[in-house]
mmCIF file of C-alpha atoms and ligand atoms in Angstrom:
data_model
loop_
_atom_site.group_PDB
_atom_site.id
_atom_site.type_symbol
_atom_site.label_atom_id
_atom_site.label_comp_id
_atom_site.label_asym_id
_atom_site.label_seq_id
_atom_site.Cartn_x
_atom_site.Cartn_y
_atom_site.Cartn_z
ATOM 1 C CA MET A 16 29.528 -57.688 27.079
ATOM 2 C CA ARG A 17 30.539 -54.716 24.389
ATOM 3 C CA PRO A 18 28.759 -51.726 25.781
ATOM 4 C CA ARG A 19 26.189 -50.304 23.463
ATOM 5 C CA ARG A 20 24.500 -46.893 23.683
ATOM 6 C CA TRP A 21 23.220 -44.379 21.427
ATOM 7 C CA THR A 22 25.952 -42.139 20.380
ATOM 8 C CA GLY A 23 23.967 -39.247 18.034
ATOM 9 C CA LEU A 24 22.758 -39.497 14.978
ATOM 10 C CA ILE A 25 26.054 -38.695 12.645
ATOM 11 C CA ARG A 26 27.406 -41.843 14.236
ATOM 12 C CA ARG A 27 24.138 -43.735 13.558
ATOM 13 C CA TRP A 28 23.174 -42.138 10.110
ATOM 14 C CA GLY A 29 26.545 -41.150 8.834
ATOM 15 C CA ARG A 30 26.278 -43.072 5.691
ATOM 16 C CA TYR A 31 23.390 -40.819 4.533
ATOM 17 C CA LEU A 32 25.122 -37.453 5.735
ATOM 18 C CA PRO A 33 27.903 -35.215 4.241
ATOM 19 C CA VAL A 34 30.266 -36.488 6.722
ATOM 20 C CA SER A 35 33.836 -38.123 6.503
ATOM 21 C CA ALA A 36 36.402 -39.949 8.633
ATOM 22 C CA ARG A 37 37.915 -36.351 9.117
ATOM 23 C CA THR A 38 34.767 -34.434 10.363
ATOM 24 C CA PRO A 39 35.327 -33.843 14.083
ATOM 25 C CA VAL A 40 32.075 -35.134 15.476
ATOM 26 C CA VAL A 41 30.458 -32.399 17.970
ATOM 27 C CA THR A 42 27.451 -34.270 19.832
ATOM 28 C CA LEU A 43 25.163 -34.388 22.586
ATOM 29 C CA ASP A 44 23.827 -37.876 21.554
ATOM 30 C CA GLU A 45 20.755 -35.991 19.989
ATOM 31 C CA GLY A 46 18.058 -37.984 18.047
ATOM 32 C CA ASN A 47 16.474 -41.467 18.869
ATOM 33 C CA THR A 48 13.723 -39.682 20.171
ATOM 34 C CA ASP A 49 10.522 -41.572 20.982
ATOM 35 C CA LEU A 50 7.412 -42.216 18.977
ATOM 36 C CA VAL A 51 4.681 -42.173 21.236
ATOM 37 C CA PRO A 52 0.664 -43.345 20.409
ATOM 38 C CA ALA A 53 -1.670 -40.860 21.033
ATOM 39 C CA PRO A 54 -4.832 -42.725 21.371
ATOM 40 C CA ALA A 55 -6.886 -39.622 23.062
ATOM 41 C CA LEU A 56 -6.234 -37.623 19.811
ATOM 42 C CA ALA A 57 -6.799 -40.542 17.512
ATOM 43 C CA ALA A 58 -10.577 -40.549 19.152
ATOM 44 C CA GLU A 59 -11.073 -37.266 18.031
ATOM 45 C CA LEU A 60 -10.778 -37.829 14.465
ATOM 46 C CA ASP A 61 -13.109 -38.743 11.894
ATOM 47 C CA LEU A 62 -11.702 -40.884 8.986
ATOM 48 C CA GLY A 63 -15.031 -42.092 8.043
ATOM 49 C CA ARG A 64 -14.964 -46.274 8.188
ATOM 50 C CA ALA A 65 -10.908 -45.912 8.385
ATOM 51 C CA ARG A 66 -9.216 -45.935 11.769
ATOM 52 C CA ALA A 67 -6.363 -43.343 12.655
ATOM 53 C CA GLU A 68 -3.250 -44.525 14.066
ATOM 54 C CA VAL A 69 -1.895 -41.448 15.549
ATOM 55 C CA TRP A 70 1.831 -41.046 16.757
ATOM 56 C CA LEU A 71 3.836 -38.284 18.472
ATOM 57 C CA LYS A 72 7.499 -37.925 17.666
ATOM 58 C CA ILE A 73 8.549 -36.177 20.908
ATOM 59 C CA GLU A 74 11.548 -34.123 19.766
ATOM 60 C CA GLY A 75 11.597 -32.330 23.083
ATOM 61 C CA GLN A 76 13.624 -35.393 24.285
ATOM 62 C CA ASN A 77 16.614 -33.983 22.551
ATOM 63 C CA PRO A 78 19.593 -32.705 24.615
ATOM 64 C CA THR A 79 18.168 -28.824 24.435
ATOM 65 C CA GLY A 80 14.485 -29.954 24.605
ATOM 66 C CA SER A 81 13.953 -29.292 20.504
ATOM 67 C CA PHE A 82 14.444 -30.946 17.135
ATOM 68 C CA LYS A 83 17.199 -28.055 16.188
ATOM 69 C CA ASP A 84 19.773 -29.999 17.884
ATOM 70 C CA ARG A 85 19.445 -32.815 14.837
ATOM 71 C CA GLY A 86 20.830 -29.744 12.431
ATOM 72 C CA MET A 87 23.180 -28.410 14.848
ATOM 73 C CA THR A 88 25.302 -31.454 15.478
ATOM 74 C CA LEU A 89 25.936 -31.451 11.770
ATOM 75 C CA ALA A 90 26.292 -27.802 11.471
ATOM 76 C CA VAL A 91 28.812 -27.348 13.895
ATOM 77 C CA SER A 92 30.682 -30.284 13.238
ATOM 78 C CA LYS A 93 30.966 -29.153 9.716
ATOM 79 C CA ALA A 94 32.170 -25.576 11.104
ATOM 80 C CA ALA A 95 34.527 -27.196 13.420
ATOM 81 C CA GLU A 96 36.027 -29.432 10.259
ATOM 82 C CA GLU A 97 35.973 -25.922 8.239
ATOM 83 C CA GLY A 98 38.393 -24.548 10.837
ATOM 84 C CA SER A 99 35.279 -21.995 11.975
ATOM 85 C CA ARG A 100 35.871 -20.637 15.574
ATOM 86 C CA ALA A 101 32.496 -18.970 15.853
ATOM 87 C CA VAL A 102 28.947 -19.521 15.015
ATOM 88 C CA LEU A 103 25.871 -16.988 14.676
ATOM 89 C CA CYS A 104 22.150 -17.178 14.414
ATOM 90 C CA ALA A 105 18.890 -15.661 14.569
ATOM 91 C CA SER A 106 16.109 -17.411 16.341
ATOM 92 C CA THR A 107 13.126 -17.411 17.886
ATOM 93 C CA GLY A 108 14.445 -19.156 20.555
ATOM 94 C CA ASN A 109 15.294 -22.851 19.962
ATOM 95 C CA THR A 110 18.065 -22.289 17.534
ATOM 96 C CA SER A 111 19.739 -20.077 19.745
ATOM 97 C CA ALA A 112 19.739 -22.520 22.473
ATOM 98 C CA SER A 113 20.867 -25.378 20.635
ATOM 99 C CA ALA A 114 23.814 -23.027 19.044
ATOM 100 C CA ALA A 115 24.617 -22.038 22.317
ATOM 101 C CA ALA A 116 25.032 -25.446 23.873
ATOM 102 C CA TYR A 117 26.873 -27.188 20.560
ATOM 103 C CA ALA A 118 29.233 -24.172 20.515
ATOM 104 C CA ALA A 119 29.928 -24.568 24.249
ATOM 105 C CA ARG A 120 30.689 -28.388 23.421
ATOM 106 C CA ALA A 121 32.852 -27.554 20.338
ATOM 107 C CA GLY A 122 34.619 -24.496 22.260
ATOM 108 C CA MET A 123 33.452 -21.961 20.019
ATOM 109 C CA LYS A 124 32.248 -18.529 20.382
ATOM 110 C CA CYS A 125 28.240 -18.065 19.695
ATOM 111 C CA VAL A 126 26.496 -15.097 19.150
ATOM 112 C CA VAL A 127 22.869 -15.315 18.688
ATOM 113 C CA LEU A 128 20.211 -12.180 17.538
ATOM 114 C CA LEU A 129 16.844 -12.830 19.070
ATOM 115 C CA PRO A 130 13.880 -10.427 18.160
ATOM 116 C CA LYS A 131 13.587 -8.499 21.395
ATOM 117 C CA GLY A 132 10.697 -9.353 23.853
ATOM 118 C CA SER A 133 9.740 -12.451 21.397
ATOM 119 C CA ILE A 134 11.353 -15.628 23.163
ATOM 120 C CA ALA A 135 10.228 -17.939 25.755
ATOM 121 C CA LEU A 136 11.861 -17.677 29.129
ATOM 122 C CA GLY A 137 13.260 -20.967 28.762
ATOM 123 C CA LYS A 138 15.102 -20.719 25.484
ATOM 124 C CA LEU A 139 16.465 -17.448 26.552
ATOM 125 C CA ALA A 140 17.785 -19.294 29.846
ATOM 126 C CA GLN A 141 19.591 -21.611 27.530
ATOM 127 C CA ALA A 142 21.223 -19.307 25.227
ATOM 128 C CA LEU A 143 22.271 -17.266 28.215
ATOM 129 C CA VAL A 144 23.438 -19.944 30.623
ATOM 130 C CA HIS A 145 25.701 -21.931 27.445
ATOM 131 C CA GLY A 146 27.537 -18.635 27.207
ATOM 132 C CA ALA A 147 26.164 -17.195 24.144
ATOM 133 C CA THR A 148 26.333 -13.474 23.497
ATOM 134 C CA ALA A 149 22.845 -12.437 23.214
ATOM 135 C CA LEU A 150 21.563 -9.434 21.213
ATOM 136 C CA ALA A 151 18.119 -8.308 21.503
ATOM 137 C CA VAL A 152 17.440 -7.122 18.006
ATOM 138 C CA GLU A 153 14.458 -4.302 17.917
ATOM 139 C CA GLY A 154 12.602 -6.065 15.170
ATOM 140 C CA ASN A 155 11.218 -9.380 14.184
ATOM 141 C CA PHE A 156 12.526 -12.931 13.261
ATOM 142 C CA ASP A 157 12.736 -11.920 9.745
ATOM 143 C CA ASP A 158 15.025 -8.776 10.315
ATOM 144 C CA ALA A 159 17.453 -10.592 12.721
ATOM 145 C CA LEU A 160 17.556 -13.289 10.083
ATOM 146 C CA ASP A 161 18.748 -10.628 7.284
ATOM 147 C CA MET A 162 21.352 -9.392 9.685
ATOM 148 C CA ALA A 163 22.827 -12.273 10.515
ATOM 149 C CA ARG A 164 23.119 -13.544 6.870
ATOM 150 C CA GLN A 165 24.412 -10.177 5.824
ATOM 151 C CA ALA A 166 26.879 -10.634 8.973
ATOM 152 C CA ALA A 167 27.982 -13.815 7.768
ATOM 153 C CA GLU A 168 29.136 -12.404 4.435
ATOM 154 C CA ARG A 169 31.176 -9.629 6.204
ATOM 155 C CA PHE A 170 32.666 -11.266 9.089
ATOM 156 C CA PRO A 171 34.469 -14.790 9.989
ATOM 157 C CA ILE A 172 31.524 -16.462 11.646
ATOM 158 C CA THR A 173 29.390 -19.198 10.416
ATOM 159 C CA LEU A 174 25.884 -18.843 10.013
ATOM 160 C CA VAL A 175 24.149 -21.578 11.488
ATOM 161 C CA ASN A 176 20.378 -20.718 10.555
ATOM 162 C CA SER A 177 18.802 -23.281 8.320
ATOM 163 C CA VAL A 178 19.815 -21.624 5.518
ATOM 164 C CA ASN A 179 23.080 -23.505 6.113
ATOM 165 C CA PRO A 180 22.742 -27.190 4.201
ATOM 166 C CA TYR A 181 24.183 -28.755 6.738
ATOM 167 C CA ARG A 182 21.121 -28.100 9.142
ATOM 168 C CA LEU A 183 18.636 -29.721 7.018
ATOM 169 C CA GLN A 184 20.667 -32.802 6.204
ATOM 170 C CA GLY A 185 20.886 -33.203 10.183
ATOM 171 C CA GLN A 186 17.133 -32.522 10.454
ATOM 172 C CA LYS A 187 16.249 -35.068 7.758
ATOM 173 C CA THR A 188 17.324 -37.982 10.143
ATOM 174 C CA GLY A 189 14.096 -37.309 11.858
ATOM 175 C CA ALA A 190 12.348 -39.237 8.911
ATOM 176 C CA PHE A 191 14.675 -42.110 8.970
ATOM 177 C CA GLU A 192 13.829 -42.793 12.773
ATOM 178 C CA VAL A 193 9.887 -42.271 12.184
ATOM 179 C CA VAL A 194 10.419 -44.940 9.260
ATOM 180 C CA GLU A 195 12.708 -47.344 11.618
ATOM 181 C CA GLN A 196 10.242 -47.075 14.238
ATOM 182 C CA LEU A 197 7.197 -47.779 12.112
ATOM 183 C CA GLY A 198 8.656 -50.176 9.946
ATOM 184 C CA GLY A 199 7.809 -47.970 6.958
ATOM 185 C CA ALA A 200 6.346 -44.210 6.382
ATOM 186 C CA PRO A 201 3.314 -43.006 7.561
ATOM 187 C CA ASP A 202 0.507 -42.065 5.263
ATOM 188 C CA LEU A 203 0.217 -38.309 6.746
ATOM 189 C CA HIS A 204 3.096 -36.389 8.442
ATOM 190 C CA CYS A 205 1.869 -33.057 10.374
ATOM 191 C CA ILE A 206 4.291 -30.543 11.076
ATOM 192 C CA PRO A 207 4.397 -26.857 12.431
ATOM 193 C CA VAL A 208 5.725 -24.306 9.648
ATOM 194 C CA GLY A 209 7.858 -21.507 10.701
ATOM 195 C CA ASN A 210 11.205 -20.818 8.529
ATOM 196 C CA ALA A 211 9.962 -23.823 6.747
ATOM 197 C CA GLY A 212 12.936 -25.627 7.118
ATOM 198 C CA ASN A 213 11.722 -28.596 9.041
ATOM 199 C CA ILE A 214 9.247 -29.490 6.738
ATOM 200 C CA SER A 215 11.661 -29.364 3.747
ATOM 201 C CA ALA A 216 14.138 -31.685 5.869
ATOM 202 C CA TYR A 217 11.584 -34.131 6.746
ATOM 203 C CA TRP A 218 10.445 -34.380 3.261
ATOM 204 C CA MET A 219 13.890 -34.921 1.843
ATOM 205 C CA GLY A 220 14.512 -37.784 4.768
ATOM 206 C CA TYR A 221 11.535 -39.417 3.577
ATOM 207 C CA ARG A 222 12.645 -39.195 -0.181
ATOM 208 C CA GLU A 223 15.746 -40.673 0.638
ATOM 209 C CA ALA A 224 14.684 -42.992 3.066
ATOM 210 C CA LYS A 225 12.547 -44.778 -0.050
ATOM 211 C CA GLU A 226 15.451 -44.218 -2.231
ATOM 212 C CA HIS A 227 17.971 -46.237 0.191
ATOM 213 C CA GLY A 228 15.172 -49.156 0.316
ATOM 214 C CA LEU A 229 14.352 -48.389 4.062
ATOM 215 C CA SER A 230 10.620 -47.384 3.026
ATOM 216 C CA ARG A 231 8.441 -48.379 0.390
ATOM 217 C CA THR A 232 6.043 -45.670 0.436
ATOM 218 C CA LEU A 233 6.101 -41.576 1.090
ATOM 219 C CA PRO A 234 3.621 -39.616 3.463
ATOM 220 C CA ARG A 235 1.630 -36.672 2.487
ATOM 221 C CA MET A 236 3.220 -33.709 4.164
ATOM 222 C CA LEU A 237 0.743 -31.364 6.021
ATOM 223 C CA GLY A 238 2.395 -28.096 7.228
ATOM 224 C CA PHE A 239 0.315 -25.759 9.630
ATOM 225 C CA GLN A 240 1.326 -22.227 10.614
ATOM 226 C CA ALA A 241 -0.246 -19.846 13.026
ATOM 227 C CA ALA A 242 -3.250 -17.871 11.436
ATOM 228 C CA GLY A 243 -1.181 -14.491 12.212
ATOM 229 C CA ALA A 244 1.781 -15.842 10.914
ATOM 230 C CA ALA A 245 0.762 -17.578 7.476
ATOM 231 C CA PRO A 246 3.049 -16.495 4.655
ATOM 232 C CA LEU A 247 2.940 -20.170 2.978
ATOM 233 C CA VAL A 248 -1.006 -20.146 3.323
ATOM 234 C CA ARG A 249 -1.451 -16.950 1.940
ATOM 235 C CA GLY A 250 0.954 -16.744 -0.870
ATOM 236 C CA HIS A 251 2.682 -13.505 0.585
ATOM 237 C CA ARG A 252 5.131 -12.144 2.888
ATOM 238 C CA VAL A 253 3.730 -11.212 6.312
ATOM 239 C CA ALA A 254 5.382 -8.028 7.499
ATOM 240 C CA ASN A 255 4.186 -8.079 11.207
ATOM 241 C CA PRO A 256 3.654 -11.934 12.055
ATOM 242 C CA LYS A 257 1.536 -12.377 15.433
ATOM 243 C CA THR A 258 0.823 -15.636 17.494
ATOM 244 C CA VAL A 259 1.233 -17.074 20.689
ATOM 245 C CA ALA A 260 3.114 -19.476 19.349
ATOM 246 C CA THR A 261 6.634 -17.547 19.252
ATOM 247 C CA ALA A 262 8.659 -20.274 17.792
ATOM 248 C CA ILE A 263 6.828 -20.016 14.355
ATOM 249 C CA LYS A 264 6.179 -16.114 14.679
ATOM 250 C CA ILE A 265 7.846 -15.489 11.184
ATOM 251 C CA GLY A 266 6.425 -13.797 8.086
ATOM 252 C CA ASN A 267 9.242 -14.499 5.596
ATOM 253 C CA PRO A 268 10.387 -18.239 5.536
ATOM 254 C CA ALA A 269 14.177 -18.779 4.501
ATOM 255 C CA SER A 270 13.128 -22.528 2.973
ATOM 256 C CA TRP A 271 9.567 -21.157 1.112
ATOM 257 C CA ASP A 272 10.864 -22.716 -2.078
ATOM 258 C CA LEU A 273 11.698 -26.140 -0.521
ATOM 259 C CA ALA A 274 8.616 -25.969 1.327
ATOM 260 C CA VAL A 275 6.014 -25.174 -1.590
ATOM 261 C CA ALA A 276 8.006 -28.125 -3.529
ATOM 262 C CA ALA A 277 7.293 -30.656 -0.434
ATOM 263 C CA LEU A 278 3.945 -29.837 -0.226
ATOM 264 C CA LYS A 279 3.472 -30.141 -4.005
ATOM 265 C CA GLU A 280 5.602 -33.338 -4.587
ATOM 266 C CA SER A 281 3.622 -35.430 -1.729
ATOM 267 C CA ARG A 282 0.178 -34.146 -2.583
ATOM 268 C CA GLY A 283 0.192 -32.206 0.799
ATOM 269 C CA ARG A 284 -1.433 -29.395 2.183
ATOM 270 C CA VAL A 285 -0.614 -26.239 4.071
ATOM 271 C CA GLU A 286 -3.276 -24.571 6.559
ATOM 272 C CA ALA A 287 -3.692 -22.010 9.233
ATOM 273 C CA VAL A 288 -4.572 -22.551 12.501
ATOM 274 C CA THR A 289 -5.678 -19.839 15.116
ATOM 275 C CA ASP A 290 -3.891 -19.216 18.594
ATOM 276 C CA ALA A 291 -7.402 -20.450 20.149
ATOM 277 C CA ALA A 292 -7.061 -23.478 18.030
ATOM 278 C CA ILE A 293 -3.160 -24.119 18.764
ATOM 279 C CA LEU A 294 -3.947 -23.534 22.881
ATOM 280 C CA LYS A 295 -6.944 -26.067 22.541
ATOM 281 C CA ALA A 296 -4.541 -28.633 20.852
ATOM 282 C CA TYR A 297 -1.812 -27.882 23.631
ATOM 283 C CA LEU A 298 -4.157 -28.481 26.428
ATOM 284 C CA LEU A 299 -5.373 -31.645 24.860
ATOM 285 C CA LEU A 300 -1.990 -32.724 24.618
ATOM 286 C CA THR A 301 -0.841 -32.130 28.061
ATOM 287 C CA ARG A 302 -4.139 -33.114 29.971
ATOM 288 C CA ARG A 303 -5.579 -36.134 27.756
ATOM 289 C CA GLU A 304 -2.103 -37.445 26.579
ATOM 290 C CA GLY A 305 0.332 -36.422 29.399
ATOM 291 C CA VAL A 306 2.773 -35.013 26.714
ATOM 292 C CA PHE A 307 4.077 -31.634 27.433
ATOM 293 C CA CYS A 308 5.173 -29.588 24.277
ATOM 294 C CA GLU A 309 5.627 -26.040 23.683
ATOM 295 C CA PRO A 310 2.692 -23.878 21.858
ATOM 296 C CA ALA A 311 4.054 -24.026 18.453
ATOM 297 C CA SER A 312 4.572 -27.812 18.471
ATOM 298 C CA ALA A 313 1.030 -28.183 19.242
ATOM 299 C CA ALA A 314 0.353 -26.339 15.866
ATOM 300 C CA SER A 315 0.663 -29.684 14.086
ATOM 301 C CA VAL A 316 -2.076 -31.180 16.222
ATOM 302 C CA ALA A 317 -4.516 -28.216 15.993
ATOM 303 C CA GLY A 318 -3.971 -28.544 11.970
ATOM 304 C CA LEU A 319 -4.984 -32.184 12.016
ATOM 305 C CA LEU A 320 -8.060 -31.657 13.987
ATOM 306 C CA ARG A 321 -8.902 -29.165 11.680
ATOM 307 C CA LEU A 322 -8.445 -31.315 8.561
ATOM 308 C CA SER A 323 -10.668 -33.818 10.452
ATOM 309 C CA ARG A 324 -13.322 -31.210 11.048
ATOM 310 C CA GLU A 325 -13.459 -30.122 7.677
ATOM 311 C CA GLY A 326 -13.667 -33.547 6.356
ATOM 312 C CA TRP A 327 -10.548 -33.833 4.610
ATOM 313 C CA LEU A 328 -9.002 -36.708 6.598
ATOM 314 C CA ARG A 329 -12.477 -38.689 5.693
ATOM 315 C CA ARG A 330 -11.788 -38.091 2.224
ATOM 316 C CA ALA A 331 -8.098 -38.837 2.305
ATOM 317 C CA ALA A 332 -9.001 -42.250 4.152
ATOM 318 C CA ALA A 333 -11.803 -42.954 1.498
ATOM 319 C CA GLY A 334 -9.493 -45.496 -0.308
ATOM 320 C CA ARG A 335 -8.765 -47.294 3.023
ATOM 321 C CA GLY A 336 -11.989 -49.168 3.527
ATOM 322 C CA ARG A 337 -11.771 -50.181 6.903
ATOM 323 C CA GLY A 338 -7.950 -50.259 7.204
ATOM 324 C CA VAL A 339 -5.558 -48.221 9.188
ATOM 325 C CA VAL A 340 -4.468 -44.808 8.121
ATOM 326 C CA ARG A 341 -0.680 -44.011 10.292
ATOM 327 C CA ILE A 342 -0.449 -40.379 10.931
ATOM 328 C CA VAL A 343 2.662 -39.020 12.822
ATOM 329 C CA CYS A 344 2.400 -35.568 14.199
ATOM 330 C CA VAL A 345 6.067 -33.646 15.112
ATOM 331 C CA LEU A 346 5.666 -32.396 18.634
ATOM 332 C CA THR A 347 9.420 -29.954 17.879
ATOM 333 C CA GLY A 348 9.940 -28.546 21.258
ATOM 334 C CA HIS A 349 9.767 -29.274 25.208
ATOM 335 C CA GLY A 350 6.700 -27.426 26.903
ATOM 336 C CA LEU A 351 9.169 -26.473 29.596
ATOM 337 C CA LYS A 352 10.456 -23.934 27.076
ATOM 338 C CA ASP A 353 7.659 -21.650 27.770
ATOM 339 C CA PRO A 354 6.487 -21.801 31.206
ATOM 340 C CA ASP A 355 4.851 -18.718 31.145
ATOM 341 C CA ARG A 356 2.488 -19.842 28.709
ATOM 342 C CA ALA A 357 1.581 -23.451 30.784
ATOM 343 C CA ILE A 358 0.974 -21.121 34.193
ATOM 344 C CA ALA A 359 -0.786 -18.697 32.311
ATOM 345 C CA LEU A 360 -3.243 -21.421 31.117
ATOM 346 C CA SER A 361 -3.837 -23.147 34.291
ATOM 347 C CA PRO A 362 -5.636 -22.337 37.699
ATOM 348 C CA LYS A 363 -3.234 -20.865 40.155
ATOM 349 C CA PRO A 364 -2.433 -23.373 43.324
ATOM 350 C CA LYS A 365 -4.572 -22.359 46.175
ATOM 351 C CA VAL A 366 -2.819 -21.306 49.439
ATOM 352 C CA ILE A 367 -3.571 -23.791 52.123
ATOM 353 C CA ARG A 368 -2.834 -23.954 56.091
ATOM 354 C CA PRO A 369 -0.637 -27.335 56.663
ATOM 355 C CA ASP A 370 -3.358 -29.188 58.345
ATOM 356 C CA LEU A 371 -5.907 -31.765 57.308
ATOM 357 C CA ALA A 372 -8.765 -29.932 57.763
ATOM 358 C CA SER A 373 -7.662 -26.979 55.254
ATOM 359 C CA LEU A 374 -6.769 -29.921 52.754
ATOM 360 C CA ALA A 375 -10.183 -31.333 53.131
ATOM 361 C CA LYS A 376 -11.743 -28.003 52.720
ATOM 362 C CA ALA A 377 -9.476 -26.949 49.572
ATOM 363 C CA LEU A 378 -10.722 -30.198 47.642
ATOM 364 C CA ARG A 379 -14.547 -29.987 49.027
ATOM 365 C CA TRP A 380 -14.191 -33.471 50.652
HETATM 366 N N1 F0G B 401 8.675 -25.845 16.186
HETATM 367 C C1 F0G B 401 9.393 -24.988 17.286
HETATM 368 C C2 F0G B 401 9.367 -25.536 18.472
HETATM 369 C C3 F0G B 401 10.311 -24.305 16.728
HETATM 370 O O1 F0G B 401 11.616 -23.770 17.279
HETATM 371 C C4 F0G B 401 10.396 -24.012 15.110
HETATM 372 C C5 F0G B 401 11.394 -23.055 14.647
HETATM 373 C C6 F0G B 401 9.446 -24.721 14.315
HETATM 374 C C7 F0G B 401 8.691 -25.244 15.151
HETATM 375 C C8 F0G B 401 9.500 -24.379 12.840
HETATM 376 O O2 F0G B 401 10.362 -25.038 12.156
HETATM 377 O O3 F0G B 401 11.616 -23.087 11.171
HETATM 378 O O4 F0G B 401 12.223 -25.006 10.399
HETATM 379 O O5 F0G B 401 9.751 -24.362 9.682
HETATM 380 N N2 F0G B 401 12.192 -22.087 15.395
HETATM 381 C C9 F0G B 401 13.425 -21.513 14.629
HETATM 382 C C10 F0G B 401 14.258 -21.192 15.946
HETATM 383 C C11 F0G B 401 12.709 -20.561 13.674
HETATM 384 O O6 F0G B 401 14.786 -19.836 15.776
HETATM 385 O O7 F0G B 401 14.359 -21.770 16.792
HETATM 386 P P1 F0G B 401 10.729 -24.444 10.994
#
């Protein structure tokens, strides 16, 4: 029998991507992540007479634990095709982890600019262990991205932030997979928004899926930002963004215009969610669905719960009668990226002596 295994998203979706036979494919077999039902979350939602079917796109299953690998396989492959020897990015953590891993795979140098003190531990470990040169910038992500853009103009190094168009091209494959997994597009697509690349990429993917005849419909795009870092919601830059969801602690998103277009064209919405709501959603996912994502990812679920509470979902579902409304939430990164947050939100293990009496006492049996 011919072996059949998943060999990454460029090989699977190459006909819809800007690659040719000459492109050296740099891959860690990213993509093909599971779409897992979320019945406990669905039961929390109020859609009037309609019924919610909620699905979680588990992007933490990618090789470096986040959706960034979808864009990075393409960005680094194209950099290699163009003869580049080094890549550069600014990052709240996940992009740097992914860039470092794909650069290692390609035999390239990697430089990452990280806002000092704002990177979750797991992500920092990844960038370092894959051999990237990590520099802690005394500033926020927006400052670091400005620097990275200037540096890429001046020095012979390829910028692999999502302003590199290949990044969004790779990330659009997430939408192709959802369409394939559901047999069509969902009604609503919930996603956290930071630099606003991913919401733009998914919308491009859904539109192309429709053009290519893979789906007949388009979803409404629902983007969620942390309340302390919500420039798209407020309509202006945020100079000093603040949130526990460090991945989306961004005040001046690079893909602002694309995201606004996606929201408008899809009759979508962008909303802010508080840190408390993000952490509540995070615990709902971990404790009731058994799914461990990082705090930024839980913003998509916090936002969905907010729209339910405000009656928006009910109104959106009004035309459905007793039908089903299909909702996808993208869980963009793995929970292990930010172990400090997981531990801070959980009770400490009690220390006991190694005997049954101590166990019984601890458990109050
Ligand atoms: N979720 C996670 C886990 C992220 O790491 C990011 C962005 C987002 C959501 C937001 O996606 O920026 O496309 O709107 N992380 C970037 C980084 C900024 O540097 O890793 P976006």
